[in-house]
Amino acid sequence: MTLSAALPELRAPPPLAIGPIEVHAFGALVTLAFGVFHLGFVRRAQLPRGRGDLLAIAAEGSALVGLFLVLPALEGPAGAVGAGATLSTLGAAPFAAVGLGVACLATGAPVRAAFDHAALAFAPAMLVARTACALAHDHLGRASESPLAVRFASGARFDLGALEWLGLAPLVAAVALARLWQPALARRPGTTALLVLVYYALLRLALAGLAG
């Protein structure tokens, strides 16, 4: 395979200066991802006023705690899933799940249905977040001559953020069509969350095998 057959390197746009503040694409996209999750969850959950926002905030806050406090503190063998890993196989999702579960129990919201709504909101939110990673190239894998590698100046290698973006696209398409199966899924609370979990877990494990 020639280097030209690999994927092109995407480049983030330059920071946008708003007065003394610089807005970087990575930060803007990650913030947008949280907004997409929040709005998607609240819209789907249709809980009494304020309760959907409370559950979403509990999930988002727990994810941030895991991402910025817990994962960076992992050392030794646990560091393989920590913030310094090439692409953490743990991620912030388990922390968000714990936060959402505790909030459901505290407010009396149906747990399985809440996780279904969260799973449907999670997929497009992660697609936005991984767009940021694909531009920042902060999850590089091993060198490869695969057509799915990215051709950098230093040579072709896997960009795991970009590959996860590609892997999430079919999941987001399925979520967009979820309304077609809504009646059947509603009769089996928790099924949607389980399907999304299995798909995403398999995707992350596959990507972990491409890490450097």
mmCIF file with all atom_site columns, C-alpha atoms in Angstrom:
data_model
loop_
_atom_site.group_PDB
_atom_site.id
_atom_site.type_symbol
_atom_site.label_atom_id
_atom_site.label_alt_id
_atom_site.label_comp_id
_atom_site.label_asym_id
_atom_site.label_entity_id
_atom_site.label_seq_id
_atom_site.pdbx_PDB_ins_code
_atom_site.Cartn_x
_atom_site.Cartn_y
_atom_site.Cartn_z
_atom_site.occupancy
_atom_site.B_iso_or_equiv
_atom_site.pdbx_formal_charge
_atom_site.auth_seq_id
_atom_site.auth_comp_id
_atom_site.auth_asym_id
_atom_site.auth_atom_id
_atom_site.pdbx_PDB_model_num
ATOM 1   C CA . MET A 1 1   ? 0.000   0.000  0.000  1.00 0.00 ? 1   MET A CA 1
ATOM 2   C CA . THR A 1 2   ? 1.238   3.463  -0.812 1.00 0.00 ? 2   THR A CA 1
ATOM 3   C CA . LEU A 1 3   ? 1.027   6.224  1.748  1.00 0.00 ? 3   LEU A CA 1
ATOM 4   C CA . SER A 1 4   ? -1.466  8.081  -0.451 1.00 0.00 ? 4   SER A CA 1
ATOM 5   C CA . ALA A 1 5   ? -3.987  5.272  0.136  1.00 0.00 ? 5   ALA A CA 1
ATOM 6   C CA . ALA A 1 6   ? -4.223  6.111  3.828  1.00 0.00 ? 6   ALA A CA 1
ATOM 7   C CA . LEU A 1 7   ? -6.752  8.560  5.273  1.00 0.00 ? 7   LEU A CA 1
ATOM 8   C CA . PRO A 1 8   ? -5.797  12.236 5.092  1.00 0.00 ? 8   PRO A CA 1
ATOM 9   C CA . GLU A 1 9   ? -4.803  14.084 8.247  1.00 0.00 ? 9   GLU A CA 1
ATOM 10  C CA . LEU A 1 10  ? -7.543  16.401 9.459  1.00 0.00 ? 10  LEU A CA 1
ATOM 11  C CA . ARG A 1 11  ? -6.458  19.696 10.955 1.00 0.00 ? 11  ARG A CA 1
ATOM 12  C CA . ALA A 1 12  ? -8.306  21.736 13.542 1.00 0.00 ? 12  ALA A CA 1
ATOM 13  C CA . PRO A 1 13  ? -9.120  25.331 12.564 1.00 0.00 ? 13  PRO A CA 1
ATOM 14  C CA . PRO A 1 14  ? -7.109  28.047 14.306 1.00 0.00 ? 14  PRO A CA 1
ATOM 15  C CA . PRO A 1 15  ? -8.473  29.337 17.636 1.00 0.00 ? 15  PRO A CA 1
ATOM 16  C CA . LEU A 1 16  ? -11.190 31.971 17.433 1.00 0.00 ? 16  LEU A CA 1
ATOM 17  C CA . ALA A 1 17  ? -10.305 35.083 19.426 1.00 0.00 ? 17  ALA A CA 1
ATOM 18  C CA . ILE A 1 18  ? -13.230 36.697 21.235 1.00 0.00 ? 18  ILE A CA 1
ATOM 19  C CA . GLY A 1 19  ? -11.672 39.636 22.999 1.00 0.00 ? 19  GLY A CA 1
ATOM 20  C CA . PRO A 1 20  ? -9.116  38.258 25.480 1.00 0.00 ? 20  PRO A CA 1
ATOM 21  C CA . ILE A 1 21  ? -10.581 34.742 25.197 1.00 0.00 ? 21  ILE A CA 1
ATOM 22  C CA . GLU A 1 22  ? -9.435  32.131 22.673 1.00 0.00 ? 22  GLU A CA 1
ATOM 23  C CA . VAL A 1 23  ? -11.991 29.501 21.677 1.00 0.00 ? 23  VAL A CA 1
ATOM 24  C CA . HIS A 1 24  ? -10.344 26.266 20.538 1.00 0.00 ? 24  HIS A CA 1
ATOM 25  C CA . ALA A 1 25  ? -12.166 23.737 18.373 1.00 0.00 ? 25  ALA A CA 1
ATOM 26  C CA . PHE A 1 26  ? -11.454 20.883 20.788 1.00 0.00 ? 26  PHE A CA 1
ATOM 27  C CA . GLY A 1 27  ? -12.958 22.637 23.796 1.00 0.00 ? 27  GLY A CA 1
ATOM 28  C CA . ALA A 1 28  ? -15.906 23.946 21.818 1.00 0.00 ? 28  ALA A CA 1
ATOM 29  C CA . LEU A 1 29  ? -16.758 20.494 20.443 1.00 0.00 ? 29  LEU A CA 1
ATOM 30  C CA . VAL A 1 30  ? -16.447 18.769 23.820 1.00 0.00 ? 30  VAL A CA 1
ATOM 31  C CA . THR A 1 31  ? -18.720 21.407 25.354 1.00 0.00 ? 31  THR A CA 1
ATOM 32  C CA . LEU A 1 32  ? -21.143 20.924 22.473 1.00 0.00 ? 32  LEU A CA 1
ATOM 33  C CA . ALA A 1 33  ? -21.093 17.161 23.108 1.00 0.00 ? 33  ALA A CA 1
ATOM 34  C CA . PHE A 1 34  ? -22.297 17.693 26.670 1.00 0.00 ? 34  PHE A CA 1
ATOM 35  C CA . GLY A 1 35  ? -25.012 20.010 25.366 1.00 0.00 ? 35  GLY A CA 1
ATOM 36  C CA . VAL A 1 36  ? -26.133 17.436 22.785 1.00 0.00 ? 36  VAL A CA 1
ATOM 37  C CA . PHE A 1 37  ? -26.384 14.776 25.493 1.00 0.00 ? 37  PHE A CA 1
ATOM 38  C CA . HIS A 1 38  ? -28.282 17.049 27.865 1.00 0.00 ? 38  HIS A CA 1
ATOM 39  C CA . LEU A 1 39  ? -30.836 18.230 25.325 1.00 0.00 ? 39  LEU A CA 1
ATOM 40  C CA . GLY A 1 40  ? -31.266 14.760 23.828 1.00 0.00 ? 40  GLY A CA 1
ATOM 41  C CA . PHE A 1 41  ? -31.836 13.157 27.216 1.00 0.00 ? 41  PHE A CA 1
ATOM 42  C CA . VAL A 1 42  ? -34.288 15.780 28.454 1.00 0.00 ? 42  VAL A CA 1
ATOM 43  C CA . ARG A 1 43  ? -36.260 15.721 25.208 1.00 0.00 ? 43  ARG A CA 1
ATOM 44  C CA . ARG A 1 44  ? -36.588 11.945 25.206 1.00 0.00 ? 44  ARG A CA 1
ATOM 45  C CA . ALA A 1 45  ? -37.195 11.428 28.927 1.00 0.00 ? 45  ALA A CA 1
ATOM 46  C CA . GLN A 1 46  ? -40.169 13.836 29.057 1.00 0.00 ? 46  GLN A CA 1
ATOM 47  C CA . LEU A 1 47  ? -40.052 13.849 32.852 1.00 0.00 ? 47  LEU A CA 1
ATOM 48  C CA . PRO A 1 48  ? -41.748 16.472 35.056 1.00 0.00 ? 48  PRO A CA 1
ATOM 49  C CA . ARG A 1 49  ? -40.230 19.929 34.758 1.00 0.00 ? 49  ARG A CA 1
ATOM 50  C CA . GLY A 1 50  ? -36.674 20.037 36.053 1.00 0.00 ? 50  GLY A CA 1
ATOM 51  C CA . ARG A 1 51  ? -36.328 16.325 36.798 1.00 0.00 ? 51  ARG A CA 1
ATOM 52  C CA . GLY A 1 52  ? -34.910 15.454 33.388 1.00 0.00 ? 52  GLY A CA 1
ATOM 53  C CA . ASP A 1 53  ? -32.371 18.267 33.738 1.00 0.00 ? 53  ASP A CA 1
ATOM 54  C CA . LEU A 1 54  ? -31.435 16.988 37.205 1.00 0.00 ? 54  LEU A CA 1
ATOM 55  C CA . LEU A 1 55  ? -30.808 13.451 35.947 1.00 0.00 ? 55  LEU A CA 1
ATOM 56  C CA . ALA A 1 56  ? -28.796 14.719 32.977 1.00 0.00 ? 56  ALA A CA 1
ATOM 57  C CA . ILE A 1 57  ? -26.686 16.964 35.202 1.00 0.00 ? 57  ILE A CA 1
ATOM 58  C CA . ALA A 1 58  ? -26.032 14.057 37.583 1.00 0.00 ? 58  ALA A CA 1
ATOM 59  C CA . ALA A 1 59  ? -24.757 11.932 34.687 1.00 0.00 ? 59  ALA A CA 1
ATOM 60  C CA . GLU A 1 60  ? -22.691 14.762 33.209 1.00 0.00 ? 60  GLU A CA 1
ATOM 61  C CA . GLY A 1 61  ? -21.205 15.810 36.544 1.00 0.00 ? 61  GLY A CA 1
ATOM 62  C CA . SER A 1 62  ? -20.212 12.229 37.367 1.00 0.00 ? 62  SER A CA 1
ATOM 63  C CA . ALA A 1 63  ? -18.604 11.886 33.935 1.00 0.00 ? 63  ALA A CA 1
ATOM 64  C CA . LEU A 1 64  ? -16.544 15.029 34.538 1.00 0.00 ? 64  LEU A CA 1
ATOM 65  C CA . VAL A 1 65  ? -15.436 13.793 37.970 1.00 0.00 ? 65  VAL A CA 1
ATOM 66  C CA . GLY A 1 66  ? -14.309 10.519 36.449 1.00 0.00 ? 66  GLY A CA 1
ATOM 67  C CA . LEU A 1 67  ? -12.618 12.208 33.505 1.00 0.00 ? 67  LEU A CA 1
ATOM 68  C CA . PHE A 1 68  ? -10.703 14.890 35.384 1.00 0.00 ? 68  PHE A CA 1
ATOM 69  C CA . LEU A 1 69  ? -10.236 13.457 38.891 1.00 0.00 ? 69  LEU A CA 1
ATOM 70  C CA . VAL A 1 70  ? -10.409 9.655  38.915 1.00 0.00 ? 70  VAL A CA 1
ATOM 71  C CA . LEU A 1 71  ? -8.849  8.590  35.609 1.00 0.00 ? 71  LEU A CA 1
ATOM 72  C CA . PRO A 1 72  ? -5.810  10.915 35.853 1.00 0.00 ? 72  PRO A CA 1
ATOM 73  C CA . ALA A 1 73  ? -5.075  9.500  39.321 1.00 0.00 ? 73  ALA A CA 1
ATOM 74  C CA . LEU A 1 74  ? -4.856  5.873  38.145 1.00 0.00 ? 74  LEU A CA 1
ATOM 75  C CA . GLU A 1 75  ? -1.346  4.437  38.273 1.00 0.00 ? 75  GLU A CA 1
ATOM 76  C CA . GLY A 1 76  ? 0.368   1.087  37.771 1.00 0.00 ? 76  GLY A CA 1
ATOM 77  C CA . PRO A 1 77  ? -1.696  -1.590 35.965 1.00 0.00 ? 77  PRO A CA 1
ATOM 78  C CA . ALA A 1 78  ? -4.808  0.557  36.378 1.00 0.00 ? 78  ALA A CA 1
ATOM 79  C CA . GLY A 1 79  ? -3.111  3.229  34.270 1.00 0.00 ? 79  GLY A CA 1
ATOM 80  C CA . ALA A 1 80  ? -3.937  1.139  31.191 1.00 0.00 ? 80  ALA A CA 1
ATOM 81  C CA . VAL A 1 81  ? -7.485  2.532  31.421 1.00 0.00 ? 81  VAL A CA 1
ATOM 82  C CA . GLY A 1 82  ? -6.489  5.896  32.861 1.00 0.00 ? 82  GLY A CA 1
ATOM 83  C CA . ALA A 1 83  ? -6.487  9.306  31.272 1.00 0.00 ? 83  ALA A CA 1
ATOM 84  C CA . GLY A 1 84  ? -2.948  8.791  29.967 1.00 0.00 ? 84  GLY A CA 1
ATOM 85  C CA . ALA A 1 85  ? -3.830  5.667  27.984 1.00 0.00 ? 85  ALA A CA 1
ATOM 86  C CA . THR A 1 86  ? -3.809  5.942  24.197 1.00 0.00 ? 86  THR A CA 1
ATOM 87  C CA . LEU A 1 87  ? -7.550  5.362  24.193 1.00 0.00 ? 87  LEU A CA 1
ATOM 88  C CA . SER A 1 88  ? -8.948  4.500  27.606 1.00 0.00 ? 88  SER A CA 1
ATOM 89  C CA . THR A 1 89  ? -11.076 1.357  27.488 1.00 0.00 ? 89  THR A CA 1
ATOM 90  C CA . LEU A 1 90  ? -12.847 2.651  30.572 1.00 0.00 ? 90  LEU A CA 1
ATOM 91  C CA . GLY A 1 91  ? -13.674 6.223  29.714 1.00 0.00 ? 91  GLY A CA 1
ATOM 92  C CA . ALA A 1 92  ? -16.085 8.456  31.581 1.00 0.00 ? 92  ALA A CA 1
ATOM 93  C CA . ALA A 1 93  ? -19.235 6.505  30.637 1.00 0.00 ? 93  ALA A CA 1
ATOM 94  C CA . PRO A 1 94  ? -19.207 4.204  33.727 1.00 0.00 ? 94  PRO A CA 1
ATOM 95  C CA . PHE A 1 95  ? -19.011 7.237  36.005 1.00 0.00 ? 95  PHE A CA 1
ATOM 96  C CA . ALA A 1 96  ? -21.931 8.833  34.169 1.00 0.00 ? 96  ALA A CA 1
ATOM 97  C CA . ALA A 1 97  ? -23.918 5.604  34.563 1.00 0.00 ? 97  ALA A CA 1
ATOM 98  C CA . VAL A 1 98  ? -23.314 5.555  38.321 1.00 0.00 ? 98  VAL A CA 1
ATOM 99  C CA . GLY A 1 99  ? -24.348 9.190  38.647 1.00 0.00 ? 99  GLY A CA 1
ATOM 100 C CA . LEU A 1 100 ? -27.496 8.632  36.603 1.00 0.00 ? 100 LEU A CA 1
ATOM 101 C CA . GLY A 1 101 ? -28.415 5.514  38.569 1.00 0.00 ? 101 GLY A CA 1
ATOM 102 C CA . VAL A 1 102 ? -28.014 7.237  41.936 1.00 0.00 ? 102 VAL A CA 1
ATOM 103 C CA . ALA A 1 103 ? -30.040 10.235 40.727 1.00 0.00 ? 103 ALA A CA 1
ATOM 104 C CA . CYS A 1 104 ? -32.826 7.923  39.511 1.00 0.00 ? 104 CYS A CA 1
ATOM 105 C CA . LEU A 1 105 ? -33.010 6.205  42.885 1.00 0.00 ? 105 LEU A CA 1
ATOM 106 C CA . ALA A 1 106 ? -32.994 9.538  44.700 1.00 0.00 ? 106 ALA A CA 1
ATOM 107 C CA . THR A 1 107 ? -35.795 11.031 42.589 1.00 0.00 ? 107 THR A CA 1
ATOM 108 C CA . GLY A 1 108 ? -37.869 7.903  42.005 1.00 0.00 ? 108 GLY A CA 1
ATOM 109 C CA . ALA A 1 109 ? -37.379 8.049  38.229 1.00 0.00 ? 109 ALA A CA 1
ATOM 110 C CA . PRO A 1 110 ? -37.626 4.711  36.376 1.00 0.00 ? 110 PRO A CA 1
ATOM 111 C CA . VAL A 1 111 ? -34.039 3.481  36.116 1.00 0.00 ? 111 VAL A CA 1
ATOM 112 C CA . ARG A 1 112 ? -34.267 1.315  33.002 1.00 0.00 ? 112 ARG A CA 1
ATOM 113 C CA . ALA A 1 113 ? -36.181 3.893  31.003 1.00 0.00 ? 113 ALA A CA 1
ATOM 114 C CA . ALA A 1 114 ? -33.721 6.605  32.058 1.00 0.00 ? 114 ALA A CA 1
ATOM 115 C CA . PHE A 1 115 ? -30.795 4.505  30.858 1.00 0.00 ? 115 PHE A CA 1
ATOM 116 C CA . ASP A 1 116 ? -32.570 3.934  27.550 1.00 0.00 ? 116 ASP A CA 1
ATOM 117 C CA . HIS A 1 117 ? -32.954 7.683  27.066 1.00 0.00 ? 117 HIS A CA 1
ATOM 118 C CA . ALA A 1 118 ? -29.340 8.258  28.115 1.00 0.00 ? 118 ALA A CA 1
ATOM 119 C CA . ALA A 1 119 ? -28.090 5.647  25.645 1.00 0.00 ? 119 ALA A CA 1
ATOM 120 C CA . LEU A 1 120 ? -29.947 7.312  22.772 1.00 0.00 ? 120 LEU A CA 1
ATOM 121 C CA . ALA A 1 121 ? -28.513 10.705 23.747 1.00 0.00 ? 121 ALA A CA 1
ATOM 122 C CA . PHE A 1 122 ? -25.037 9.271  24.343 1.00 0.00 ? 122 PHE A CA 1
ATOM 123 C CA . ALA A 1 123 ? -24.413 8.121  20.759 1.00 0.00 ? 123 ALA A CA 1
ATOM 124 C CA . PRO A 1 124 ? -24.681 11.507 18.974 1.00 0.00 ? 124 PRO A CA 1
ATOM 125 C CA . ALA A 1 125 ? -22.919 13.230 21.872 1.00 0.00 ? 125 ALA A CA 1
ATOM 126 C CA . MET A 1 126 ? -19.938 10.880 21.535 1.00 0.00 ? 126 MET A CA 1
ATOM 127 C CA . LEU A 1 127 ? -19.882 11.443 17.782 1.00 0.00 ? 127 LEU A CA 1
ATOM 128 C CA . VAL A 1 128 ? -19.418 15.169 18.436 1.00 0.00 ? 128 VAL A CA 1
ATOM 129 C CA . ALA A 1 129 ? -16.768 14.497 21.097 1.00 0.00 ? 129 ALA A CA 1
ATOM 130 C CA . ARG A 1 130 ? -14.815 12.182 18.817 1.00 0.00 ? 130 ARG A CA 1
ATOM 131 C CA . THR A 1 131 ? -14.901 14.829 16.102 1.00 0.00 ? 131 THR A CA 1
ATOM 132 C CA . ALA A 1 132 ? -12.789 16.878 18.502 1.00 0.00 ? 132 ALA A CA 1
ATOM 133 C CA . CYS A 1 133 ? -10.415 13.931 18.982 1.00 0.00 ? 133 CYS A CA 1
ATOM 134 C CA . ALA A 1 134 ? -10.155 13.348 15.235 1.00 0.00 ? 134 ALA A CA 1
ATOM 135 C CA . LEU A 1 135 ? -9.048  16.967 14.816 1.00 0.00 ? 135 LEU A CA 1
ATOM 136 C CA . ALA A 1 136 ? -6.688  16.987 17.802 1.00 0.00 ? 136 ALA A CA 1
ATOM 137 C CA . HIS A 1 137 ? -5.140  13.549 17.093 1.00 0.00 ? 137 HIS A CA 1
ATOM 138 C CA . ASP A 1 138 ? -4.883  12.938 20.833 1.00 0.00 ? 138 ASP A CA 1
ATOM 139 C CA . HIS A 1 139 ? -5.472  9.176  20.608 1.00 0.00 ? 139 HIS A CA 1
ATOM 140 C CA . LEU A 1 140 ? -2.864  7.848  18.196 1.00 0.00 ? 140 LEU A CA 1
ATOM 141 C CA . GLY A 1 141 ? -2.434  4.100  17.766 1.00 0.00 ? 141 GLY A CA 1
ATOM 142 C CA . ARG A 1 142 ? 0.284   1.975  16.265 1.00 0.00 ? 142 ARG A CA 1
ATOM 143 C CA . ALA A 1 143 ? 1.961   2.527  12.932 1.00 0.00 ? 143 ALA A CA 1
ATOM 144 C CA . SER A 1 144 ? 0.177   0.737  10.110 1.00 0.00 ? 144 SER A CA 1
ATOM 145 C CA . GLU A 1 145 ? -0.118  0.451  6.338  1.00 0.00 ? 145 GLU A CA 1
ATOM 146 C CA . SER A 1 146 ? -3.876  -0.144 6.597  1.00 0.00 ? 146 SER A CA 1
ATOM 147 C CA . PRO A 1 147 ? -6.164  2.018  4.415  1.00 0.00 ? 147 PRO A CA 1
ATOM 148 C CA . LEU A 1 148 ? -7.743  3.094  7.717  1.00 0.00 ? 148 LEU A CA 1
ATOM 149 C CA . ALA A 1 149 ? -4.487  4.582  8.967  1.00 0.00 ? 149 ALA A CA 1
ATOM 150 C CA . VAL A 1 150 ? -3.921  8.325  8.788  1.00 0.00 ? 150 VAL A CA 1
ATOM 151 C CA . ARG A 1 151 ? -0.963  9.654  6.851  1.00 0.00 ? 151 ARG A CA 1
ATOM 152 C CA . PHE A 1 152 ? 0.943   11.996 9.151  1.00 0.00 ? 152 PHE A CA 1
ATOM 153 C CA . ALA A 1 153 ? 4.217   13.707 8.273  1.00 0.00 ? 153 ALA A CA 1
ATOM 154 C CA . SER A 1 154 ? 6.011   11.145 10.449 1.00 0.00 ? 154 SER A CA 1
ATOM 155 C CA . GLY A 1 155 ? 4.297   8.202  8.752  1.00 0.00 ? 155 GLY A CA 1
ATOM 156 C CA . ALA A 1 156 ? 0.947   6.436  8.610  1.00 0.00 ? 156 ALA A CA 1
ATOM 157 C CA . ARG A 1 157 ? -0.610  5.261  11.869 1.00 0.00 ? 157 ARG A CA 1
ATOM 158 C CA . PHE A 1 158 ? -4.038  4.634  13.316 1.00 0.00 ? 158 PHE A CA 1
ATOM 159 C CA . ASP A 1 159 ? -5.894  7.621  14.721 1.00 0.00 ? 159 ASP A CA 1
ATOM 160 C CA . LEU A 1 160 ? -8.182  5.936  17.242 1.00 0.00 ? 160 LEU A CA 1
ATOM 161 C CA . GLY A 1 161 ? -10.330 9.017  17.719 1.00 0.00 ? 161 GLY A CA 1
ATOM 162 C CA . ALA A 1 162 ? -11.077 9.142  14.001 1.00 0.00 ? 162 ALA A CA 1
ATOM 163 C CA . LEU A 1 163 ? -11.719 5.394  13.879 1.00 0.00 ? 163 LEU A CA 1
ATOM 164 C CA . GLU A 1 164 ? -14.139 5.625  16.784 1.00 0.00 ? 164 GLU A CA 1
ATOM 165 C CA . TRP A 1 165 ? -15.929 8.409  14.912 1.00 0.00 ? 165 TRP A CA 1
ATOM 166 C CA . LEU A 1 166 ? -16.339 6.069  11.945 1.00 0.00 ? 166 LEU A CA 1
ATOM 167 C CA . GLY A 1 167 ? -17.523 3.277  14.239 1.00 0.00 ? 167 GLY A CA 1
ATOM 168 C CA . LEU A 1 168 ? -20.056 5.529  15.938 1.00 0.00 ? 168 LEU A CA 1
ATOM 169 C CA . ALA A 1 169 ? -21.637 6.706  12.680 1.00 0.00 ? 169 ALA A CA 1
ATOM 170 C CA . PRO A 1 170 ? -23.747 3.503  12.202 1.00 0.00 ? 170 PRO A CA 1
ATOM 171 C CA . LEU A 1 171 ? -24.837 3.678  15.846 1.00 0.00 ? 171 LEU A CA 1
ATOM 172 C CA . VAL A 1 172 ? -25.969 7.279  15.445 1.00 0.00 ? 172 VAL A CA 1
ATOM 173 C CA . ALA A 1 173 ? -27.861 6.304  12.285 1.00 0.00 ? 173 ALA A CA 1
ATOM 174 C CA . ALA A 1 174 ? -29.633 3.551  14.248 1.00 0.00 ? 174 ALA A CA 1
ATOM 175 C CA . VAL A 1 175 ? -30.482 6.040  17.009 1.00 0.00 ? 175 VAL A CA 1
ATOM 176 C CA . ALA A 1 176 ? -31.953 8.408  14.423 1.00 0.00 ? 176 ALA A CA 1
ATOM 177 C CA . LEU A 1 177 ? -34.249 5.571  13.315 1.00 0.00 ? 177 LEU A CA 1
ATOM 178 C CA . ALA A 1 178 ? -35.055 4.458  16.870 1.00 0.00 ? 178 ALA A CA 1
ATOM 179 C CA . ARG A 1 179 ? -38.550 5.962  16.670 1.00 0.00 ? 179 ARG A CA 1
ATOM 180 C CA . LEU A 1 180 ? -39.458 3.202  14.203 1.00 0.00 ? 180 LEU A CA 1
ATOM 181 C CA . TRP A 1 181 ? -38.932 0.591  16.925 1.00 0.00 ? 181 TRP A CA 1
ATOM 182 C CA . GLN A 1 182 ? -40.013 2.767  19.852 1.00 0.00 ? 182 GLN A CA 1
ATOM 183 C CA . PRO A 1 183 ? -43.245 0.879  20.622 1.00 0.00 ? 183 PRO A CA 1
ATOM 184 C CA . ALA A 1 184 ? -41.436 -2.482 20.797 1.00 0.00 ? 184 ALA A CA 1
ATOM 185 C CA . LEU A 1 185 ? -38.512 -1.086 22.767 1.00 0.00 ? 185 LEU A CA 1
ATOM 186 C CA . ALA A 1 186 ? -40.816 0.685  25.221 1.00 0.00 ? 186 ALA A CA 1
ATOM 187 C CA . ARG A 1 187 ? -42.291 -2.667 26.187 1.00 0.00 ? 187 ARG A CA 1
ATOM 188 C CA . ARG A 1 188 ? -38.809 -3.863 27.165 1.00 0.00 ? 188 ARG A CA 1
ATOM 189 C CA . PRO A 1 189 ? -37.190 -1.101 29.241 1.00 0.00 ? 189 PRO A CA 1
ATOM 190 C CA . GLY A 1 190 ? -33.414 -1.379 29.323 1.00 0.00 ? 190 GLY A CA 1
ATOM 191 C CA . THR A 1 191 ? -33.126 -3.100 25.929 1.00 0.00 ? 191 THR A CA 1
ATOM 192 C CA . THR A 1 192 ? -31.962 0.037  24.139 1.00 0.00 ? 192 THR A CA 1
ATOM 193 C CA . ALA A 1 193 ? -29.310 0.753  26.760 1.00 0.00 ? 193 ALA A CA 1
ATOM 194 C CA . LEU A 1 194 ? -28.078 -2.838 26.572 1.00 0.00 ? 194 LEU A CA 1
ATOM 195 C CA . LEU A 1 195 ? -27.805 -2.780 22.777 1.00 0.00 ? 195 LEU A CA 1
ATOM 196 C CA . VAL A 1 196 ? -25.900 0.514  22.791 1.00 0.00 ? 196 VAL A CA 1
ATOM 197 C CA . LEU A 1 197 ? -23.636 -0.732 25.591 1.00 0.00 ? 197 LEU A CA 1
ATOM 198 C CA . VAL A 1 198 ? -22.749 -3.943 23.758 1.00 0.00 ? 198 VAL A CA 1
ATOM 199 C CA . TYR A 1 199 ? -22.048 -2.132 20.489 1.00 0.00 ? 199 TYR A CA 1
ATOM 200 C CA . TYR A 1 200 ? -19.928 0.555  22.094 1.00 0.00 ? 200 TYR A CA 1
ATOM 201 C CA . ALA A 1 201 ? -18.031 -1.884 24.304 1.00 0.00 ? 201 ALA A CA 1
ATOM 202 C CA . LEU A 1 202 ? -17.135 -4.038 21.297 1.00 0.00 ? 202 LEU A CA 1
ATOM 203 C CA . LEU A 1 203 ? -16.060 -0.935 19.376 1.00 0.00 ? 203 LEU A CA 1
ATOM 204 C CA . ARG A 1 204 ? -13.792 0.236  22.201 1.00 0.00 ? 204 ARG A CA 1
ATOM 205 C CA . LEU A 1 205 ? -12.264 -3.229 22.630 1.00 0.00 ? 205 LEU A CA 1
ATOM 206 C CA . ALA A 1 206 ? -11.552 -3.406 18.900 1.00 0.00 ? 206 ALA A CA 1
ATOM 207 C CA . LEU A 1 207 ? -9.871  0.002  19.031 1.00 0.00 ? 207 LEU A CA 1
ATOM 208 C CA . ALA A 1 208 ? -7.847  -1.012 22.092 1.00 0.00 ? 208 ALA A CA 1
ATOM 209 C CA . GLY A 1 209 ? -6.247  -3.700 19.918 1.00 0.00 ? 209 GLY A CA 1
ATOM 210 C CA . LEU A 1 210 ? -4.953  -0.979 17.586 1.00 0.00 ? 210 LEU A CA 1
ATOM 211 C CA . ALA A 1 211 ? -3.338  1.085  20.335 1.00 0.00 ? 211 ALA A CA 1
ATOM 212 C CA . GLY A 1 212 ? 0.375   1.733  20.132 1.00 0.00 ? 212 GLY A CA 1
#
